[in-house]
Amino acid sequence: ALAGALREVVQRYYVFVSQLETQQQQSQLTLQTLWFHTEPVMEMMEVIANIVKTLNKGNTTGRAVLDLLHEQTLKLSGHKQAYDICFFLAKSSYKPYLTMLETWIHNGLIDDPYGEFMVQENKDIIHHESSLEQEFNDKFWSRRYILQRNNTPILFQSTSDMILNTGKYLNAIRESAFDFHDDTNIDMSTSMLHIDKQLLMNDHKKLEYTIHEKDLDETLEQAYKYASEILLDLIINKYHLIERFHTLKHYFLIDKGDYIVQFMDSAEDELTKRARDIDENKIQSLLDVSLAITSDDQYKDDVRIKMFHYDLISMLERVLNIESSSTLNDTVELKLTGLESFSLDYDVKWPISLVINRNCLTRYQMLFRFLFYIKYIERLLCNVWRAHKNGGRRRRRGRDRKRMTTKPNGAAYLRHKMLHFVQNLLYYMSFEVIEAHWHTFENNLKKVTNIDELLQYHLLFLDNCLRDCMLTSVHLLRHIHKIMATCVMFANAMDNVDDDDDFDSLPGAVVVSFNNNFTEQLRQLLDAISKEDGPVQGSTSGGQQHTLTNIIHR
């Protein structure tokens, strides 16, 4: 483009010389007239010569050419002839770049045969191959289109992120439009997503070169607002994102325990087996039956089981990119039970996978595995409580009440302590953490203006839940794991008592040992929580205490 502009300048120069030669042949050219006409031309040609010399010296191409011309135009704004020629060269050089920019912000397409545009497309990644099974992030959104800072002219440095997002939004809309054509239940004629062959805005202002960045901001902002509003309407209203969030909350965050109780009643025998011995098809069938009985959620069919071959601590280490040895993972896999490896998964289609991506689903799964296992511990201890209760009734019926003496029951006391801890931990996570952050998340959803804000608020909700549920600290999670293991061993010991009429047959030394271990582990956990207490993520007040403080008081 610059070479073409230079050829035009040279052509004009030849015309100028021919005109002087004509005047000279007609004896109308004097020395004074010659100097009058050539002086401004000499100044312009000198400016052009300096620009060309600089470009040739550095073998400059692409964005560097545009920046040089833009800087020279700004520098010569006080000299009319020099400014005019620099502005002409800059405008001509920017024209193909602005054409690429218009195609990107109004169509979401990249027409860049020489790799000079600020946005680079990775054509190897398409949304249907966005690996939701393996990746902890969403490839399509984060890696399909990448901003190339070295190809971003100075004129667009401040708006580069907005330009990138505008085209990304339009691409998401285009991909979704293809999926929409396959949905016969959607009226395309009345939808905001009625897209013909192009997404081009009919009333957009054409981009033209200017030395002032603010002159282009209005057009860029208008295109950004147009794309963000359509994509947000698509995901929230057409693909029912809010209802999807409620489904995730109901099943993954267990806001209602109805289906969990039904599922545990039917699947407990299978889940207590070693993880590698479990029939996953049977577990999936039992889950489907439980969901069908207890829920009328329209998206319950998208919920399926997921059996992990590593425990929750290893999962946390993977998410936090903590290096763990393969020997440890193999050992965990051999000893893992179905209850420890069981989790849920969720089938998400495009474009919902932009928001509910593998990165977010992994966080949901961590929360579910933690809540589910604690729910199971509560179930075990409640079984112990029922056994104590029934055994006590039988003893009272078989004895003379007048001669009956009451003595302290150490096992019942320990069971009460454990059950109190587990139920308070569940209450803390369910109501003081998840419900509180969910309320904030719902309020944030009402004020989102683009998909990036939606992604940010969703991830913030999950990260705050993980942090307040102690799932971002391997140290705290190990303490809780020890306590839960002690509760399981105690419940199994009580279950192995042969004499149902006398639960005091469990040796007192064993009960004392369980009690001492549980008390010491609980003390260590509370000490660790007090040390890790800090400000809440996303809080504007640096002195606000972490929600973990509440569990210490409880």
XYZ file of C-alpha atoms in Angstrom:
554
model
C 0.000 0.000 0.000
C 2.848 2.381 0.808
C 4.638 1.515 -2.445
C 1.462 2.279 -4.363
C 1.153 5.643 -2.622
C 4.809 6.420 -3.385
C 4.286 5.553 -7.055
C 1.374 7.982 -7.120
C 3.553 10.686 -5.550
C 6.315 10.042 -8.070
C 3.780 10.171 -10.881
C 2.568 13.529 -9.632
C 6.204 14.647 -9.495
C 6.715 13.658 -13.133
C 3.590 15.618 -14.083
C 4.995 18.600 -12.182
C 8.322 18.378 -14.052
C 6.502 18.105 -17.381
C 4.516 21.230 -16.572
C 7.749 23.121 -15.798
C 9.281 21.873 -19.029
C 6.232 23.078 -20.991
C 6.505 26.529 -19.420
C 10.226 26.602 -20.216
C 9.589 25.727 -23.886
C 7.012 28.502 -24.053
C 9.563 30.915 -22.544
C 7.291 31.487 -19.557
C 9.601 29.982 -16.893
C 11.880 32.378 -15.063
C 14.336 31.529 -12.298
C 12.082 33.180 -9.715
C 9.038 31.211 -10.956
C 11.062 27.987 -10.950
C 12.119 28.505 -7.340
C 8.558 29.445 -6.312
C 7.171 26.172 -7.673
C 10.011 23.818 -6.704
C 10.679 24.937 -3.115
C 7.547 23.265 -1.559
C 8.036 20.217 -3.772
C 11.645 19.895 -2.638
C 10.500 19.973 0.995
C 7.947 17.215 0.386
C 10.400 15.072 -1.559
C 12.946 15.452 1.229
C 10.387 14.195 3.757
C 9.583 11.235 1.518
C 13.284 10.500 0.991
C 13.909 10.447 4.757
C 10.954 8.103 5.329
C 12.069 5.730 2.576
C 15.674 5.804 3.825
C 14.525 4.947 7.366
C 12.316 2.127 6.143
C 15.051 0.632 3.951
C 17.653 0.933 6.684
C 15.658 -1.158 9.131
C 14.045 -3.431 6.551
C 10.766 -2.318 8.120
C 7.454 -3.994 7.375
C 3.963 -4.342 8.817
C 3.067 -2.547 12.031
C 6.458 -0.755 12.158
C 5.696 0.985 8.838
C 2.360 2.240 10.131
C 3.867 3.462 13.407
C 6.666 5.317 11.603
C 4.240 7.082 9.265
C 1.898 7.912 12.141
C 4.734 9.375 14.218
C 6.041 11.408 11.293
C 2.564 12.768 10.604
C 2.190 13.865 14.234
C 5.661 15.395 14.231
C 5.051 17.454 11.076
C 1.575 18.692 11.972
C 2.907 22.281 12.029
C 4.203 22.174 8.435
C 1.304 22.024 6.027
C 3.021 20.653 2.908
C 5.056 18.064 4.835
C 2.039 17.132 6.960
C -0.159 16.699 3.903
C 2.235 14.312 2.196
C 2.840 12.301 5.405
C -0.897 12.114 6.084
C -1.473 10.914 2.516
C 1.162 8.192 2.870
C -0.153 7.144 6.298
C -3.774 7.088 5.118
C -2.870 5.001 2.083
C -0.764 2.574 4.154
C -3.433 2.206 6.826
C -6.193 1.498 4.308
C -5.633 -2.293 3.948
C -5.102 -2.608 7.713
C -8.343 -0.756 8.432
C -10.107 -2.973 5.893
C -8.907 -6.029 7.825
C -10.017 -4.362 11.046
C -13.489 -3.620 9.679
C -13.856 -7.219 8.508
C -12.892 -8.390 12.000
C -15.105 -6.128 14.109
C -18.158 -6.333 11.838
C -17.906 -9.886 10.484
C -15.622 -11.679 12.916
C -13.407 -12.810 10.054
C -9.666 -12.471 9.504
C -8.456 -11.677 5.995
C -4.717 -11.438 6.613
C -2.699 -13.124 3.847
C 0.654 -11.758 5.077
C 0.248 -12.173 8.854
C 0.216 -8.435 9.608
C -3.066 -8.113 11.546
C -3.207 -7.687 15.319
C -5.355 -10.811 15.804
C -4.029 -14.248 14.922
C -6.311 -17.217 14.349
C -5.404 -20.746 15.383
C -7.371 -22.736 12.835
C -6.480 -26.037 14.464
C -8.913 -25.295 17.312
C -12.640 -25.397 16.625
C -15.382 -25.453 19.225
C -16.412 -29.054 18.494
C -12.897 -30.177 19.359
C -12.538 -28.012 22.424
C -11.344 -30.755 24.729
C -13.855 -30.652 27.563
C -12.696 -34.125 28.557
C -9.054 -33.306 29.192
C -8.352 -29.596 29.438
C -8.714 -27.418 32.535
C -9.498 -24.408 30.358
C -11.565 -23.675 27.278
C -9.317 -23.739 24.239
C -11.694 -22.075 21.813
C -12.170 -18.940 23.865
C -8.645 -18.509 25.188
C -6.514 -19.834 22.326
C -8.516 -19.770 19.091
C -7.866 -16.032 18.650
C -4.775 -14.425 20.135
C -3.825 -10.758 20.263
C -0.447 -10.086 18.643
C 1.005 -7.090 20.432
C 3.882 -6.853 17.948
C 1.319 -6.397 15.155
C -0.791 -3.817 16.983
C -0.215 -0.246 15.730
C 0.153 2.584 18.246
C -3.163 3.973 17.051
C -4.987 0.895 18.477
C -2.910 0.062 21.538
C -5.514 1.354 23.995
C -8.431 -0.414 22.265
C -6.711 -3.664 21.278
C -8.467 -5.814 23.889
C -11.854 -4.438 22.888
C -11.074 -5.137 19.224
C -10.056 -8.715 20.040
C -13.228 -9.367 22.046
C -15.497 -7.859 19.398
C -14.380 -10.327 16.763
C -14.410 -13.211 19.242
C -18.027 -12.420 20.144
C -19.030 -12.379 16.470
C -17.281 -15.697 15.884
C -19.119 -17.255 18.817
C -22.384 -15.931 17.379
C -21.592 -17.307 13.930
C -20.723 -20.749 15.286
C -23.920 -20.695 17.338
C -25.981 -19.586 14.350
C -25.022 -22.780 12.524
C -26.194 -24.808 15.499
C -29.384 -22.766 15.645
C -30.353 -23.683 12.108
C -30.557 -27.285 13.288
C -33.033 -26.372 16.048
C -36.563 -26.377 14.702
C -38.000 -25.036 17.959
C -36.419 -21.603 17.539
C -38.060 -18.863 15.519
C -35.133 -17.328 13.675
C -37.273 -14.541 12.209
C -38.006 -13.000 15.619
C -34.674 -13.692 17.245
C -31.850 -11.210 17.673
C -29.778 -13.951 16.118
C -31.377 -13.709 12.686
C -28.116 -13.723 10.767
C -28.039 -13.687 7.000
C -24.849 -14.364 5.124
C -22.995 -11.700 7.079
C -22.975 -10.237 10.574
C -22.068 -6.840 9.128
C -23.801 -3.858 10.749
C -25.621 -1.915 8.060
C -25.265 1.464 9.748
C -21.661 1.281 10.872
C -19.293 4.151 10.247
C -16.409 3.362 7.904
C -12.976 3.405 9.513
C -10.596 6.005 8.121
C -7.129 6.978 9.235
C -6.838 9.870 11.671
C -4.083 11.126 13.930
C -6.490 11.214 16.884
C -7.326 7.878 18.505
C -10.591 9.153 19.971
C -11.999 9.709 16.471
C -12.025 5.922 15.979
C -13.255 4.999 19.469
C -16.926 5.653 18.712
C -17.009 3.206 15.803
C -15.053 0.557 17.711
C -17.233 0.894 20.810
C -20.413 0.704 18.744
C -19.245 -2.547 17.119
C -18.202 -3.951 20.502
C -21.541 -3.122 22.103
C -23.433 -4.630 19.179
C -21.524 -7.927 19.337
C -21.553 -8.245 23.127
C -25.299 -7.613 23.412
C -26.155 -10.218 20.788
C -23.880 -12.899 22.268
C -25.120 -12.227 25.795
C -28.732 -12.470 24.613
C -27.886 -15.693 22.793
C -26.350 -17.439 25.786
C -28.662 -16.186 28.530
C -32.042 -16.097 26.786
C -31.789 -18.511 23.874
C -29.634 -21.179 25.506
C -31.069 -20.660 29.014
C -27.768 -20.163 30.824
C -29.404 -19.126 34.114
C -31.389 -22.365 34.205
C -28.155 -24.228 33.512
C -26.548 -22.512 36.492
C -29.446 -23.626 38.691
C -29.008 -27.187 37.455
C -25.326 -27.123 38.391
C -26.132 -25.680 41.788
C -28.791 -28.295 42.471
C -26.750 -31.337 41.476
C -23.110 -30.371 41.944
C -23.462 -28.097 44.968
C -26.252 -30.225 46.485
C -28.487 -27.321 47.479
C -31.212 -29.930 48.054
C -30.304 -33.348 49.365
C -33.289 -35.237 47.997
C -31.607 -36.953 45.082
C -28.451 -37.667 47.095
C -30.419 -39.572 49.745
C -32.245 -41.572 47.087
C -29.011 -42.272 45.228
C -27.068 -43.348 48.322
C -29.873 -45.689 49.355
C -29.665 -47.505 46.043
C -25.951 -47.214 45.185
C -24.192 -47.475 48.546
C -23.378 -51.162 48.206
C -21.818 -50.624 44.795
C -19.910 -47.454 45.770
C -18.288 -49.089 48.803
C -16.352 -51.374 46.445
C -12.886 -50.564 45.187
C -13.018 -47.974 42.425
C -11.665 -50.283 39.738
C -14.257 -52.971 40.547
C -17.291 -50.709 40.141
C -19.752 -51.170 37.297
C -20.072 -47.614 35.984
C -23.075 -48.431 33.826
C -24.934 -49.651 36.896
C -24.042 -46.482 38.826
C -25.218 -44.338 35.911
C -28.523 -46.210 35.787
C -29.047 -45.786 39.532
C -28.283 -42.062 39.243
C -30.747 -41.678 36.358
C -33.461 -43.373 38.385
C -32.754 -41.173 41.410
C -32.893 -38.011 39.327
C -36.109 -39.107 37.615
C -37.799 -39.782 40.964
C -36.708 -36.670 42.816
C -36.331 -33.928 40.186
C -38.258 -32.347 37.336
C -35.241 -30.364 36.095
C -35.353 -30.136 32.296
C -31.576 -30.550 32.063
C -31.181 -33.515 34.393
C -30.489 -35.783 31.414
C -27.223 -33.889 30.852
C -25.920 -35.027 34.242
C -23.765 -38.133 34.175
C -21.303 -39.870 36.444
C -17.542 -39.452 36.437
C -15.245 -41.893 38.234
C -11.858 -40.361 38.995
C -8.800 -42.536 39.490
C -7.181 -40.095 41.895
C -8.387 -38.644 45.170
C -9.518 -35.096 45.892
C -6.095 -34.006 47.165
C -4.430 -35.184 43.959
C -7.140 -33.408 41.979
C -6.443 -30.185 43.852
C -2.722 -30.587 43.192
C -3.375 -30.977 39.479
C -5.556 -27.891 39.338
C -2.988 -25.875 41.289
C -0.242 -27.230 39.009
C 1.520 -28.849 41.940
C 3.835 -31.548 40.687
C 2.999 -34.986 42.085
C 4.775 -38.245 41.378
C 3.159 -40.947 39.300
C 3.928 -43.489 42.050
C 1.665 -41.611 44.449
C -1.162 -41.507 41.918
C -0.885 -45.239 41.284
C -0.990 -45.938 45.015
C -4.060 -43.739 45.447
C -5.805 -45.497 42.586
C -5.292 -48.925 44.128
C -6.729 -47.924 47.514
C -9.505 -45.624 46.327
C -13.114 -46.628 46.972
C -16.039 -45.748 44.768
C -17.247 -43.210 47.313
C -13.930 -41.362 47.099
C -13.700 -41.490 43.307
C -17.345 -40.793 42.480
C -18.297 -37.460 40.982
C -20.696 -35.941 38.482
C -20.061 -34.590 35.019
C -22.175 -32.396 32.781
C -22.733 -32.495 29.030
C -22.530 -28.958 27.673
C -22.908 -27.907 24.061
C -21.731 -24.883 22.184
C -21.977 -21.975 23.048
C -22.771 -22.813 26.707
C -19.328 -24.429 26.849
C -17.869 -20.915 26.636
C -19.135 -20.279 30.171
C -19.476 -23.776 31.606
C -16.107 -24.974 30.340
C -13.813 -27.674 31.681
C -12.067 -25.138 33.871
C -15.331 -24.382 35.684
C -16.618 -27.961 35.650
C -13.448 -29.095 37.396
C -14.188 -26.656 40.201
C -17.775 -27.880 40.439
C -16.502 -31.451 40.611
C -14.077 -30.626 43.414
C -16.881 -29.074 45.428
C -19.191 -32.007 44.715
C -16.658 -34.669 45.679
C -16.012 -32.865 48.947
C -19.690 -32.374 49.777
C -20.671 -35.869 48.662
C -18.052 -37.591 50.778
C -18.936 -35.545 53.857
C -22.593 -36.365 53.226
C -21.606 -40.023 53.244
C -19.703 -39.612 56.537
C -22.799 -37.979 58.004
C -24.839 -40.951 56.791
C -22.471 -43.415 58.502
C -22.558 -41.554 61.802
C -26.356 -41.274 61.644
C -26.475 -45.054 61.183
C -24.356 -45.387 64.315
C -26.752 -43.047 66.122
C -29.753 -45.137 65.058
C -27.994 -48.289 66.190
C -27.261 -46.717 69.594
C -30.849 -45.578 69.840
C -32.348 -48.933 68.943
C -29.903 -50.810 71.172
C -30.777 -48.574 74.129
C -34.478 -49.212 73.646
C -33.963 -52.978 73.614
C -31.902 -52.806 76.782
C -34.595 -50.783 78.540
C -37.260 -53.262 77.529
C -35.215 -56.212 78.778
C -34.305 -54.801 82.182
C -36.117 -53.876 85.316
C -36.277 -50.068 85.122
C -36.184 -49.790 88.897
C -32.865 -51.646 89.073
C -31.433 -49.971 85.954
C -28.438 -47.693 86.475
C -27.206 -45.152 83.902
C -23.518 -45.009 83.122
C -21.625 -42.795 80.738
C -21.431 -44.128 77.163
C -18.087 -43.075 75.686
C -18.884 -44.327 72.187
C -22.162 -42.416 72.072
C -20.420 -39.265 73.280
C -17.714 -39.579 70.607
C -20.322 -40.284 67.958
C -22.152 -37.115 69.015
C -18.928 -35.081 68.749
C -18.170 -36.399 65.298
C -21.712 -35.933 64.045
C -21.775 -32.414 65.450
C -18.553 -31.559 63.585
C -19.665 -33.104 60.279
C -23.112 -31.494 60.308
C -21.689 -28.090 61.230
C -19.106 -28.418 58.465
C -21.870 -29.209 55.970
C -23.994 -26.324 57.214
C -21.021 -23.952 56.988
C -20.202 -24.946 53.403
C -23.800 -25.099 52.183
C -25.254 -21.967 53.742
C -22.453 -19.694 54.918
C -20.295 -20.231 51.840
C -22.161 -21.512 48.789
C -25.501 -19.771 49.384
C -23.817 -16.493 50.329
C -21.605 -16.453 47.247
C -24.492 -17.650 45.072
C -26.536 -14.645 46.164
C -23.654 -12.348 45.176
C -23.272 -14.201 41.887
C -26.977 -13.780 41.053
C -26.732 -10.039 41.722
C -23.677 -9.816 39.466
C -25.520 -11.638 36.676
C -28.132 -8.882 36.623
C -25.550 -6.257 35.706
C -23.309 -8.075 33.192
C -22.888 -6.336 29.858
C -20.655 -8.789 27.990
C -19.539 -12.396 28.014
C -16.166 -11.624 29.570
C -17.810 -10.117 32.637
C -20.018 -13.204 32.825
C -16.976 -15.474 32.707
C -15.250 -13.371 35.344
C -18.185 -13.402 37.769
C -18.751 -17.133 37.306
C -15.114 -17.982 37.949
C -15.030 -15.604 40.917
C -18.053 -17.375 42.428
C -16.399 -20.779 42.081
C -13.002 -19.622 43.331
C -14.526 -18.011 46.411
C -16.524 -21.182 47.128
C -13.416 -23.321 46.774
C -11.377 -21.053 49.004
C -14.000 -20.774 51.730
C -14.600 -24.543 51.609
C -10.849 -25.033 52.187
C -10.346 -26.579 48.745
C -7.529 -24.300 47.641
C -5.177 -25.428 50.388
C -3.667 -28.903 50.264
C -2.579 -28.407 53.875
C -6.136 -27.830 55.147
C -7.561 -30.561 52.956
C -5.141 -33.094 54.412
C -6.283 -32.174 57.932
C -9.936 -32.665 56.977
C -9.108 -35.932 55.228
C -7.544 -37.270 58.436
C -10.618 -36.306 60.465
C -12.944 -37.943 57.937
C -10.809 -41.099 57.934
C -11.062 -41.249 61.734
C -14.854 -40.900 61.527
C -15.048 -43.721 58.964
C -12.867 -46.027 61.070
C -14.968 -45.294 64.160
C -18.243 -45.935 62.294
C -16.855 -49.207 60.886
C -15.695 -50.266 64.350
C -19.177 -49.638 65.744
C -20.714 -51.491 62.826
C -18.536 -54.523 63.569
C -19.813 -54.852 67.133
C -21.449 -58.258 67.244
C -23.770 -57.759 70.211
C -26.490 -55.365 69.031
C -27.871 -55.181 72.541
C -24.666 -53.939 74.074
C -22.727 -51.294 72.138
C -20.542 -50.815 75.197
C -18.825 -54.026 74.180
C -16.405 -51.873 72.164
C -13.299 -51.728 74.401
C -12.981 -48.484 76.322
C -9.340 -48.096 75.305
C -10.377 -48.159 71.648
C -13.003 -45.471 72.238
C -10.493 -43.347 74.141
C -7.984 -43.737 71.304
C -10.575 -42.669 68.723
C -11.585 -39.723 70.906
C -7.995 -38.552 71.448
C -7.183 -38.820 67.749
C -10.337 -36.988 66.715
C -9.848 -34.202 69.276
C -6.195 -33.696 68.338
C -6.923 -33.689 64.603
C -9.741 -31.202 65.092
C -7.474 -28.931 67.122
C -4.811 -29.072 64.395
C -7.408 -28.209 61.747
C -8.681 -25.183 63.668
C -5.119 -23.983 64.269
C -4.354 -24.340 60.555
C -7.527 -22.432 59.642
C -6.626 -19.564 61.974
C -3.195 -19.313 60.346
C -4.539 -19.346 56.785
C -7.274 -16.791 57.451
C -7.131 -13.778 55.140
C -9.101 -11.309 52.979
C -11.875 -12.608 50.760
C -11.069 -12.777 47.047
C -12.698 -9.938 45.173
C -13.238 -7.938 48.351
C -12.631 -4.215 48.175
C -11.855 -4.119 51.880
C -8.421 -5.467 52.664
C -9.279 -5.916 56.322
C -12.363 -8.053 55.785
C -11.863 -11.413 57.460
C -12.161 -14.666 55.615
C -15.343 -16.702 56.015
C -13.256 -19.538 57.468
C -13.319 -17.639 60.755
C -16.949 -18.713 61.127
C -16.076 -22.381 61.314
C -13.747 -21.741 64.240
C -16.571 -20.147 66.213
C -18.941 -22.959 65.301
